[in-house]
């Protein structure tokens, strides 16, 4: 850049309304400042999410009203406990809970909730975790619920006891039993259902916790399990709720929420110190929840169905393709399109097909279905993206079948 151009550039700055000293480049004298595209700067691949709310795909996109709440919160200091108090009250009210707190995800909600159950408000016990000498040290769950997610509970030091029947559960209960844990999405695989689980907890005076991480929609799940009587309910913020990915909600009994918070920042000397949630995320979580409950859910559902139908119609035009649409009963409860193809007719493996969609422009992510098939959901798509997805899938299916003739 010649000196003359620099000077010319500088004189243009105030005209374009850009603060002096800004290094934001201008396209031309009359154009608005070019927004920084940090993802592109970093050389990142962005993609259309035709897959769903996957942690490794960064969960969900933050709606403008959530981002605006977070930006507004970033301009002022407040006390971290104050913002948790106030947002927690509102969240609890929306979800029919006695109390609530924003955590660093559903996982963190489970760690802190379990810690709260074990320690109560006893500072000595809080400082002792994860050493459980002299404390309650077992959590009972069902065999079919005993998945990788129990590791969140094990962070507190507890041992997981897995049972199948009510008889086994009642036999497993002893003075070391801290809590009964229920994983909602595997409920259909278990012999004991949610209501009975709560009743068993009540009968034996043991707190119950449920993990409903990815279980909205339907929106009613936000309060269903609080109404049912679970002592603690844990949900992810950055899945169906479209809040910050590193946020979640722990809600339930007031004394247990208070105890859980004593195991978390801003306090230290506890196992939750690394699970900090900043004020922007607390406020963003609240804004996302409020937005979510106020959505027209029937309309949303119809939009998802229309998008899925559009993609299905495009895909099934190719000979050798079979499609079906189902709705998972719990977790990722949204119309899900399965596209399966006959590998004798359409000569491409599922992995290679996914890779071709990924390498296309724009890049598209879908997930593996069973066998030679892919699964597609539309709830994480932006308006109009279904047209691109439909066209790209049809194109790749056609290409792969053309090579056989
Ligand atoms: C995603 C998920 C979690 C973890 O939630 P985060 O919000 O990522 O911490 C826990 N349990 C289940 C069933 C999940 O799907």
PDB file of N, CA and C in Angstrom, residues 153-247:
ATOM      1  N   UNK A 153     -21.379 -39.176  37.154  1.00  0.00           N
ATOM      2  CA  UNK A 153     -21.664 -39.432  38.574  1.00  0.00           C
ATOM      3  C   UNK A 153     -20.399 -39.893  39.281  1.00  0.00           C
ATOM      4  N   UNK A 154     -19.611 -40.727  38.572  1.00  0.00           N
ATOM      5  CA  UNK A 154     -18.403 -41.304  39.161  1.00  0.00           C
ATOM      6  C   UNK A 154     -17.326 -40.253  39.456  1.00  0.00           C
ATOM      7  N   UNK A 155     -17.456 -39.080  38.844  1.00  0.00           N
ATOM      8  CA  UNK A 155     -16.550 -37.975  39.158  1.00  0.00           C
ATOM      9  C   UNK A 155     -16.542 -37.650  40.646  1.00  0.00           C
ATOM     10  N   UNK A 156     -17.659 -37.907  41.302  1.00  0.00           N
ATOM     11  CA  UNK A 156     -17.754 -37.581  42.732  1.00  0.00           C
ATOM     12  C   UNK A 156     -17.132 -38.662  43.592  1.00  0.00           C
ATOM     13  N   UNK A 157     -16.751 -39.779  42.967  1.00  0.00           N
ATOM     14  CA  UNK A 157     -16.160 -40.886  43.715  1.00  0.00           C
ATOM     15  C   UNK A 157     -17.106 -42.057  43.921  1.00  0.00           C
ATOM     16  N   UNK A 158     -18.375 -41.905  43.545  1.00  0.00           N
ATOM     17  CA  UNK A 158     -19.339 -42.981  43.827  1.00  0.00           C
ATOM     18  C   UNK A 158     -19.119 -44.200  42.938  1.00  0.00           C
ATOM     19  N   UNK A 159     -19.640 -45.308  43.428  1.00  0.00           N
ATOM     20  CA  UNK A 159     -19.637 -46.555  42.688  1.00  0.00           C
ATOM     21  C   UNK A 159     -21.041 -46.742  42.124  1.00  0.00           C
ATOM     22  N   UNK A 160     -21.124 -47.257  40.903  1.00  0.00           N
ATOM     23  CA  UNK A 160     -22.429 -47.481  40.280  1.00  0.00           C
ATOM     24  C   UNK A 160     -22.872 -48.917  40.553  1.00  0.00           C
ATOM     25  N   UNK A 161     -24.084 -49.053  41.034  1.00  0.00           N
ATOM     26  CA  UNK A 161     -24.670 -50.376  41.259  1.00  0.00           C
ATOM     27  C   UNK A 161     -25.799 -50.536  40.239  1.00  0.00           C
ATOM     28  N   UNK A 162     -25.668 -51.514  39.339  1.00  0.00           N
ATOM     29  CA  UNK A 162     -26.671 -51.685  38.286  1.00  0.00           C
ATOM     30  C   UNK A 162     -27.594 -52.851  38.607  1.00  0.00           C
ATOM     31  N   UNK A 163     -28.889 -52.591  38.537  1.00  0.00           N
ATOM     32  CA  UNK A 163     -29.889 -53.617  38.856  1.00  0.00           C
ATOM     33  C   UNK A 163     -30.895 -53.707  37.704  1.00  0.00           C
ATOM     34  N   UNK A 164     -31.693 -54.782  37.718  1.00  0.00           N
ATOM     35  CA  UNK A 164     -32.697 -54.913  36.663  1.00  0.00           C
ATOM     36  C   UNK A 164     -34.129 -54.821  37.172  1.00  0.00           C
ATOM     37  N   UNK A 165     -34.395 -55.447  38.287  1.00  0.00           N
ATOM     38  CA  UNK A 165     -35.775 -55.510  38.769  1.00  0.00           C
ATOM     39  C   UNK A 165     -35.950 -54.679  40.042  1.00  0.00           C
ATOM     40  N   UNK A 166     -37.217 -54.460  40.411  1.00  0.00           N
ATOM     41  CA  UNK A 166     -37.516 -53.750  41.659  1.00  0.00           C
ATOM     42  C   UNK A 166     -36.946 -54.522  42.847  1.00  0.00           C
ATOM     43  N   UNK A 167     -37.076 -55.845  42.807  1.00  0.00           N
ATOM     44  CA  UNK A 167     -36.559 -56.672  43.904  1.00  0.00           C
ATOM     45  C   UNK A 167     -35.056 -56.457  44.055  1.00  0.00           C
ATOM     46  N   UNK A 168     -34.355 -56.506  42.914  1.00  0.00           N
ATOM     47  CA  UNK A 168     -32.899 -56.295  42.963  1.00  0.00           C
ATOM     48  C   UNK A 168     -32.563 -54.906  43.501  1.00  0.00           C
ATOM     49  N   UNK A 169     -33.354 -53.927  43.069  1.00  0.00           N
ATOM     50  CA  UNK A 169     -33.088 -52.562  43.517  1.00  0.00           C
ATOM     51  C   UNK A 169     -33.245 -52.459  45.035  1.00  0.00           C
ATOM     52  N   UNK A 170     -34.345 -53.008  45.536  1.00  0.00           N
ATOM     53  CA  UNK A 170     -34.601 -52.883  46.978  1.00  0.00           C
ATOM     54  C   UNK A 170     -33.559 -53.644  47.795  1.00  0.00           C
ATOM     55  N   UNK A 171     -33.045 -54.716  47.207  1.00  0.00           N
ATOM     56  CA  UNK A 171     -31.997 -55.475  47.894  1.00  0.00           C
ATOM     57  C   UNK A 171     -30.665 -54.707  47.885  1.00  0.00           C
ATOM     58  N   UNK A 172     -30.475 -53.939  46.804  1.00  0.00           N
ATOM     59  CA  UNK A 172     -29.203 -53.201  46.657  1.00  0.00           C
ATOM     60  C   UNK A 172     -29.130 -51.975  47.566  1.00  0.00           C
ATOM     61  N   UNK A 173     -30.294 -51.482  47.987  1.00  0.00           N
ATOM     62  CA  UNK A 173     -30.304 -50.281  48.835  1.00  0.00           C
ATOM     63  C   UNK A 173     -29.700 -50.591  50.205  1.00  0.00           C
ATOM     64  N   UNK A 174     -28.786 -49.737  50.620  1.00  0.00           N
ATOM     65  CA  UNK A 174     -28.194 -49.870  51.962  1.00  0.00           C
ATOM     66  C   UNK A 174     -27.800 -48.489  52.467  1.00  0.00           C
ATOM     67  N   UNK A 175     -27.140 -48.438  53.608  1.00  0.00           N
ATOM     68  CA  UNK A 175     -26.825 -47.125  54.214  1.00  0.00           C
ATOM     69  C   UNK A 175     -25.843 -46.300  53.359  1.00  0.00           C
ATOM     70  N   UNK A 176     -25.189 -46.965  52.390  1.00  0.00           N
ATOM     71  CA  UNK A 176     -24.245 -46.223  51.530  1.00  0.00           C
ATOM     72  C   UNK A 176     -24.916 -45.637  50.287  1.00  0.00           C
ATOM     73  N   UNK A 177     -26.185 -45.989  50.049  1.00  0.00           N
ATOM     74  CA  UNK A 177     -26.867 -45.535  48.835  1.00  0.00           C
ATOM     75  C   UNK A 177     -27.120 -44.025  48.880  1.00  0.00           C
ATOM     76  N   UNK A 178     -26.531 -43.319  47.911  1.00  0.00           N
ATOM     77  CA  UNK A 178     -26.677 -41.868  47.872  1.00  0.00           C
ATOM     78  C   UNK A 178     -27.881 -41.460  47.043  1.00  0.00           C
ATOM     79  N   UNK A 179     -28.100 -42.162  45.910  1.00  0.00           N
ATOM     80  CA  UNK A 179     -29.048 -41.643  44.928  1.00  0.00           C
ATOM     81  C   UNK A 179     -29.493 -42.750  43.979  1.00  0.00           C
ATOM     82  N   UNK A 180     -30.670 -42.548  43.362  1.00  0.00           N
ATOM     83  CA  UNK A 180     -31.144 -43.445  42.305  1.00  0.00           C
ATOM     84  C   UNK A 180     -31.134 -42.640  41.010  1.00  0.00           C
ATOM     85  N   UNK A 181     -30.400 -43.127  40.001  1.00  0.00           N
ATOM     86  CA  UNK A 181     -30.215 -42.353  38.769  1.00  0.00           C
ATOM     87  C   UNK A 181     -30.939 -43.001  37.590  1.00  0.00           C
ATOM     88  N   UNK A 182     -31.629 -42.174  36.817  1.00  0.00           N
ATOM     89  CA  UNK A 182     -32.450 -42.655  35.698  1.00  0.00           C
ATOM     90  C   UNK A 182     -32.005 -41.949  34.416  1.00  0.00           C
ATOM     91  N   UNK A 183     -31.770 -42.726  33.361  1.00  0.00           N
ATOM     92  CA  UNK A 183     -31.373 -42.157  32.068  1.00  0.00           C
ATOM     93  C   UNK A 183     -32.579 -42.224  31.142  1.00  0.00           C
ATOM     94  N   UNK A 184     -33.165 -41.062  30.871  1.00  0.00           N
ATOM     95  CA  UNK A 184     -34.458 -41.062  30.178  1.00  0.00           C
ATOM     96  C   UNK A 184     -34.438 -41.744  28.815  1.00  0.00           C
ATOM     97  N   UNK A 185     -33.365 -41.523  28.031  1.00  0.00           N
ATOM     98  CA  UNK A 185     -33.456 -42.021  26.662  1.00  0.00           C
ATOM     99  C   UNK A 185     -33.369 -43.545  26.555  1.00  0.00           C
ATOM    100  N   UNK A 186     -32.853 -44.199  27.597  1.00  0.00           N
ATOM    101  CA  UNK A 186     -32.870 -45.662  27.549  1.00  0.00           C
ATOM    102  C   UNK A 186     -34.040 -46.245  28.345  1.00  0.00           C
ATOM    103  N   UNK A 187     -34.967 -45.391  28.773  1.00  0.00           N
ATOM    104  CA  UNK A 187     -36.114 -45.849  29.572  1.00  0.00           C
ATOM    105  C   UNK A 187     -36.834 -47.055  28.956  1.00  0.00           C
ATOM    106  N   UNK A 188     -37.084 -47.053  27.616  1.00  0.00           N
ATOM    107  CA  UNK A 188     -37.817 -48.187  27.049  1.00  0.00           C
ATOM    108  C   UNK A 188     -37.092 -49.532  27.213  1.00  0.00           C
ATOM    109  N   UNK A 189     -35.794 -49.500  27.481  1.00  0.00           N
ATOM    110  CA  UNK A 189     -35.035 -50.747  27.623  1.00  0.00           C
ATOM    111  C   UNK A 189     -35.058 -51.294  29.048  1.00  0.00           C
ATOM    112  N   UNK A 190     -35.567 -50.490  29.978  1.00  0.00           N
ATOM    113  CA  UNK A 190     -35.516 -50.899  31.380  1.00  0.00           C
ATOM    114  C   UNK A 190     -36.806 -51.528  31.880  1.00  0.00           C
ATOM    115  N   UNK A 191     -36.700 -52.266  32.987  1.00  0.00           N
ATOM    116  CA  UNK A 191     -37.877 -52.907  33.574  1.00  0.00           C
ATOM    117  C   UNK A 191     -38.614 -51.948  34.514  1.00  0.00           C
ATOM    118  N   UNK A 192     -37.915 -50.919  34.975  1.00  0.00           N
ATOM    119  CA  UNK A 192     -38.542 -49.963  35.902  1.00  0.00           C
ATOM    120  C   UNK A 192     -38.701 -48.625  35.176  1.00  0.00           C
ATOM    121  N   UNK A 193     -39.908 -48.082  35.176  1.00  0.00           N
ATOM    122  CA  UNK A 193     -40.173 -46.834  34.461  1.00  0.00           C
ATOM    123  C   UNK A 193     -40.082 -45.617  35.397  1.00  0.00           C
ATOM    124  N   UNK A 194     -40.127 -44.427  34.789  1.00  0.00           N
ATOM    125  CA  UNK A 194     -39.849 -43.190  35.519  1.00  0.00           C
ATOM    126  C   UNK A 194     -40.675 -42.987  36.799  1.00  0.00           C
ATOM    127  N   UNK A 195     -41.998 -43.167  36.685  1.00  0.00           N
ATOM    128  CA  UNK A 195     -42.868 -42.942  37.842  1.00  0.00           C
ATOM    129  C   UNK A 195     -42.536 -43.874  39.002  1.00  0.00           C
ATOM    130  N   UNK A 196     -42.328 -45.121  38.628  1.00  0.00           N
ATOM    131  CA  UNK A 196     -42.014 -46.115  39.653  1.00  0.00           C
ATOM    132  C   UNK A 196     -40.652 -45.812  40.298  1.00  0.00           C
ATOM    133  N   UNK A 197     -39.746 -45.303  39.472  1.00  0.00           N
ATOM    134  CA  UNK A 197     -38.413 -44.933  39.965  1.00  0.00           C
ATOM    135  C   UNK A 197     -38.533 -43.859  41.051  1.00  0.00           C
ATOM    136  N   UNK A 198     -39.368 -42.864  40.771  1.00  0.00           N
ATOM    137  CA  UNK A 198     -39.594 -41.775  41.734  1.00  0.00           C
ATOM    138  C   UNK A 198     -40.231 -42.330  43.010  1.00  0.00           C
ATOM    139  N   UNK A 199     -41.217 -43.219  42.836  1.00  0.00           N
ATOM    140  CA  UNK A 199     -41.901 -43.803  44.001  1.00  0.00           C
ATOM    141  C   UNK A 199     -40.932 -44.608  44.863  1.00  0.00           C
ATOM    142  N   UNK A 200     -40.036 -45.337  44.208  1.00  0.00           N
ATOM    143  CA  UNK A 200     -39.052 -46.126  44.952  1.00  0.00           C
ATOM    144  C   UNK A 200     -38.126 -45.214  45.753  1.00  0.00           C
ATOM    145  N   UNK A 201     -37.752 -44.098  45.149  1.00  0.00           N
ATOM    146  CA  UNK A 201     -36.911 -43.125  45.844  1.00  0.00           C
ATOM    147  C   UNK A 201     -37.621 -42.576  47.077  1.00  0.00           C
ATOM    148  N   UNK A 202     -38.907 -42.238  46.889  1.00  0.00           N
ATOM    149  CA  UNK A 202     -39.714 -41.689  47.996  1.00  0.00           C
ATOM    150  C   UNK A 202     -39.835 -42.719  49.119  1.00  0.00           C
ATOM    151  N   UNK A 203     -40.154 -43.942  48.713  1.00  0.00           N
ATOM    152  CA  UNK A 203     -40.378 -45.026  49.688  1.00  0.00           C
ATOM    153  C   UNK A 203     -39.147 -45.225  50.571  1.00  0.00           C
ATOM    154  N   UNK A 204     -37.967 -45.141  49.948  1.00  0.00           N
ATOM    155  CA  UNK A 204     -36.736 -45.411  50.702  1.00  0.00           C
ATOM    156  C   UNK A 204     -36.012 -44.138  51.125  1.00  0.00           C
ATOM    157  N   UNK A 205     -36.660 -43.003  50.847  1.00  0.00           N
ATOM    158  CA  UNK A 205     -36.089 -41.707  51.231  1.00  0.00           C
ATOM    159  C   UNK A 205     -34.692 -41.484  50.632  1.00  0.00           C
ATOM    160  N   UNK A 206     -34.594 -41.792  49.335  1.00  0.00           N
ATOM    161  CA  UNK A 206     -33.326 -41.598  48.614  1.00  0.00           C
ATOM    162  C   UNK A 206     -33.610 -40.673  47.427  1.00  0.00           C
ATOM    163  N   UNK A 207     -32.810 -39.619  47.256  1.00  0.00           N
ATOM    164  CA  UNK A 207     -33.044 -38.698  46.134  1.00  0.00           C
ATOM    165  C   UNK A 207     -32.929 -39.393  44.766  1.00  0.00           C
ATOM    166  N   UNK A 208     -33.763 -38.949  43.829  1.00  0.00           N
ATOM    167  CA  UNK A 208     -33.730 -39.483  42.469  1.00  0.00           C
ATOM    168  C   UNK A 208     -33.265 -38.384  41.510  1.00  0.00           C
ATOM    169  N   UNK A 209     -32.491 -38.793  40.497  1.00  0.00           N
ATOM    170  CA  UNK A 209     -32.022 -37.855  39.475  1.00  0.00           C
ATOM    171  C   UNK A 209     -32.331 -38.445  38.105  1.00  0.00           C
ATOM    172  N   UNK A 210     -32.712 -37.568  37.165  1.00  0.00           N
ATOM    173  CA  UNK A 210     -32.938 -38.023  35.792  1.00  0.00           C
ATOM    174  C   UNK A 210     -32.097 -37.199  34.819  1.00  0.00           C
ATOM    175  N   UNK A 211     -31.535 -37.871  33.832  1.00  0.00           N
ATOM    176  CA  UNK A 211     -30.783 -37.242  32.749  1.00  0.00           C
ATOM    177  C   UNK A 211     -31.711 -37.143  31.534  1.00  0.00           C
ATOM    178  N   UNK A 212     -32.082 -35.899  31.172  1.00  0.00           N
ATOM    179  CA  UNK A 212     -32.912 -35.681  29.975  1.00  0.00           C
ATOM    180  C   UNK A 212     -32.140 -34.802  28.973  1.00  0.00           C
ATOM    181  N   UNK A 213     -30.840 -35.039  28.879  1.00  0.00           N
ATOM    182  CA  UNK A 213     -29.923 -34.168  28.125  1.00  0.00           C
ATOM    183  C   UNK A 213     -30.461 -33.697  26.771  1.00  0.00           C
ATOM    184  N   UNK A 214     -30.842 -34.639  25.922  1.00  0.00           N
ATOM    185  CA  UNK A 214     -31.203 -34.299  24.532  1.00  0.00           C
ATOM    186  C   UNK A 214     -32.706 -34.485  24.304  1.00  0.00           C
ATOM    187  N   UNK A 215     -33.486 -34.364  25.404  1.00  0.00           N
ATOM    188  CA  UNK A 215     -34.870 -34.823  25.326  1.00  0.00           C
ATOM    189  C   UNK A 215     -35.930 -33.742  25.128  1.00  0.00           C
ATOM    190  N   UNK A 216     -35.541 -32.560  24.672  1.00  0.00           N
ATOM    191  CA  UNK A 216     -36.509 -31.631  24.081  1.00  0.00           C
ATOM    192  C   UNK A 216     -36.109 -31.466  22.623  1.00  0.00           C
ATOM    193  N   UNK A 217     -37.072 -31.405  21.677  1.00  0.00           N
ATOM    194  CA  UNK A 217     -38.496 -31.551  21.902  1.00  0.00           C
ATOM    195  C   UNK A 217     -38.845 -32.954  22.411  1.00  0.00           C
ATOM    196  N   UNK A 218     -40.063 -33.104  23.009  1.00  0.00           N
ATOM    197  CA  UNK A 218     -41.120 -32.109  23.169  1.00  0.00           C
ATOM    198  C   UNK A 218     -40.840 -31.142  24.329  1.00  0.00           C
ATOM    199  N   UNK A 219     -41.367 -29.939  24.206  1.00  0.00           N
ATOM    200  CA  UNK A 219     -41.137 -28.879  25.193  1.00  0.00           C
ATOM    201  C   UNK A 219     -41.616 -29.291  26.582  1.00  0.00           C
ATOM    202  N   UNK A 220     -42.660 -30.104  26.641  1.00  0.00           N
ATOM    203  CA  UNK A 220     -43.239 -30.512  27.940  1.00  0.00           C
ATOM    204  C   UNK A 220     -42.228 -31.237  28.825  1.00  0.00           C
ATOM    205  N   UNK A 221     -41.210 -31.827  28.200  1.00  0.00           N
ATOM    206  CA  UNK A 221     -40.213 -32.536  29.015  1.00  0.00           C
ATOM    207  C   UNK A 221     -39.477 -31.601  29.961  1.00  0.00           C
ATOM    208  N   UNK A 222     -39.518 -30.294  29.685  1.00  0.00           N
ATOM    209  CA  UNK A 222     -38.853 -29.332  30.564  1.00  0.00           C
ATOM    210  C   UNK A 222     -39.459 -29.338  31.958  1.00  0.00           C
ATOM    211  N   UNK A 223     -40.749 -29.661  32.055  1.00  0.00           N
ATOM    212  CA  UNK A 223     -41.386 -29.668  33.386  1.00  0.00           C
ATOM    213  C   UNK A 223     -41.940 -31.040  33.787  1.00  0.00           C
ATOM    214  N   UNK A 224     -42.098 -31.920  32.799  1.00  0.00           N
ATOM    215  CA  UNK A 224     -42.708 -33.222  33.067  1.00  0.00           C
ATOM    216  C   UNK A 224     -42.072 -33.964  34.263  1.00  0.00           C
ATOM    217  N   UNK A 225     -40.752 -33.972  34.298  1.00  0.00           N
ATOM    218  CA  UNK A 225     -40.078 -34.790  35.321  1.00  0.00           C
ATOM    219  C   UNK A 225     -39.972 -34.073  36.662  1.00  0.00           C
ATOM    220  N   UNK A 226     -40.063 -32.742  36.624  1.00  0.00           N
ATOM    221  CA  UNK A 226     -40.174 -31.995  37.888  1.00  0.00           C
ATOM    222  C   UNK A 226     -41.554 -32.252  38.471  1.00  0.00           C
ATOM    223  N   UNK A 227     -42.576 -32.192  37.628  1.00  0.00           N
ATOM    224  CA  UNK A 227     -43.949 -32.481  38.076  1.00  0.00           C
ATOM    225  C   UNK A 227     -44.057 -33.911  38.604  1.00  0.00           C
ATOM    226  N   UNK A 228     -43.340 -34.813  37.969  1.00  0.00           N
ATOM    227  CA  UNK A 228     -43.408 -36.227  38.344  1.00  0.00           C
ATOM    228  C   UNK A 228     -42.807 -36.471  39.725  1.00  0.00           C
ATOM    229  N   UNK A 229     -41.875 -35.601  40.116  1.00  0.00           N
ATOM    230  CA  UNK A 229     -41.311 -35.730  41.457  1.00  0.00           C
ATOM    231  C   UNK A 229     -39.846 -36.125  41.522  1.00  0.00           C
ATOM    232  N   UNK A 230     -39.149 -36.118  40.383  1.00  0.00           N
ATOM    233  CA  UNK A 230     -37.702 -36.341  40.453  1.00  0.00           C
ATOM    234  C   UNK A 230     -37.094 -35.228  41.312  1.00  0.00           C
ATOM    235  N   UNK A 231     -36.151 -35.589  42.160  1.00  0.00           N
ATOM    236  CA  UNK A 231     -35.529 -34.593  43.028  1.00  0.00           C
ATOM    237  C   UNK A 231     -34.563 -33.715  42.253  1.00  0.00           C
ATOM    238  N   UNK A 232     -33.950 -34.277  41.200  1.00  0.00           N
ATOM    239  CA  UNK A 232     -33.024 -33.504  40.373  1.00  0.00           C
ATOM    240  C   UNK A 232     -33.229 -33.884  38.903  1.00  0.00           C
ATOM    241  N   UNK A 233     -33.239 -32.863  38.052  1.00  0.00           N
ATOM    242  CA  UNK A 233     -33.405 -33.055  36.610  1.00  0.00           C
ATOM    243  C   UNK A 233     -32.250 -32.341  35.915  1.00  0.00           C
ATOM    244  N   UNK A 234     -31.595 -33.043  34.972  1.00  0.00           N
ATOM    245  CA  UNK A 234     -30.413 -32.491  34.295  1.00  0.00           C
ATOM    246  C   UNK A 234     -30.660 -32.440  32.790  1.00  0.00           C
ATOM    247  N   UNK A 235     -30.378 -31.287  32.184  1.00  0.00           N
ATOM    248  CA  UNK A 235     -30.596 -31.144  30.739  1.00  0.00           C
ATOM    249  C   UNK A 235     -29.460 -30.339  30.108  1.00  0.00           C
ATOM    250  N   UNK A 236     -29.174 -30.628  28.858  1.00  0.00           N
ATOM    251  CA  UNK A 236     -28.159 -29.885  28.104  1.00  0.00           C
ATOM    252  C   UNK A 236     -28.727 -28.557  27.618  1.00  0.00           C
ATOM    253  N   UNK A 237     -27.868 -27.544  27.594  1.00  0.00           N
ATOM    254  CA  UNK A 237     -28.293 -26.237  27.094  1.00  0.00           C
ATOM    255  C   UNK A 237     -28.121 -26.089  25.600  1.00  0.00           C
ATOM    256  N   UNK A 238     -27.140 -26.787  25.062  1.00  0.00           N
ATOM    257  CA  UNK A 238     -26.766 -26.541  23.668  1.00  0.00           C
ATOM    258  C   UNK A 238     -27.259 -27.587  22.691  1.00  0.00           C
ATOM    259  N   UNK A 239     -28.298 -28.315  23.054  1.00  0.00           N
ATOM    260  CA  UNK A 239     -28.880 -29.271  22.105  1.00  0.00           C
ATOM    261  C   UNK A 239     -30.203 -28.655  21.623  1.00  0.00           C
ATOM    262  N   UNK A 240     -31.326 -29.339  21.864  1.00  0.00           N
ATOM    263  CA  UNK A 240     -32.601 -28.811  21.373  1.00  0.00           C
ATOM    264  C   UNK A 240     -32.935 -27.405  21.847  1.00  0.00           C
ATOM    265  N   UNK A 241     -32.419 -27.022  23.010  1.00  0.00           N
ATOM    266  CA  UNK A 241     -32.745 -25.696  23.550  1.00  0.00           C
ATOM    267  C   UNK A 241     -32.019 -24.560  22.828  1.00  0.00           C
ATOM    268  N   UNK A 242     -30.966 -24.887  22.122  1.00  0.00           N
ATOM    269  CA  UNK A 242     -30.176 -23.899  21.371  1.00  0.00           C
ATOM    270  C   UNK A 242     -29.609 -22.771  22.241  1.00  0.00           C
ATOM    271  N   UNK A 243     -29.164 -23.162  23.417  1.00  0.00           N
ATOM    272  CA  UNK A 243     -28.415 -22.231  24.269  1.00  0.00           C
ATOM    273  C   UNK A 243     -26.929 -22.471  24.049  1.00  0.00           C
ATOM    274  N   UNK A 244     -26.074 -21.869  24.899  1.00  0.00           N
ATOM    275  CA  UNK A 244     -24.633 -22.099  24.755  1.00  0.00           C
ATOM    276  C   UNK A 244     -24.309 -23.590  24.913  1.00  0.00           C
ATOM    277  N   UNK A 245     -23.402 -24.070  24.081  1.00  0.00           N
ATOM    278  CA  UNK A 245     -23.090 -25.505  24.108  1.00  0.00           C
ATOM    279  C   UNK A 245     -22.485 -25.928  25.452  1.00  0.00           C
ATOM    280  N   UNK A 246     -21.739 -25.015  26.064  1.00  0.00           N
ATOM    281  CA  UNK A 246     -21.118 -25.363  27.336  1.00  0.00           C
ATOM    282  C   UNK A 246     -21.984 -24.933  28.513  1.00  0.00           C
ATOM    283  N   UNK A 247     -23.305 -24.983  28.319  1.00  0.00           N
ATOM    284  CA  UNK A 247     -24.224 -24.703  29.432  1.00  0.00           C
ATOM    285  C   UNK A 247     -25.252 -25.813  29.528  1.00  0.00           C
TER     286      UNK A 247
END
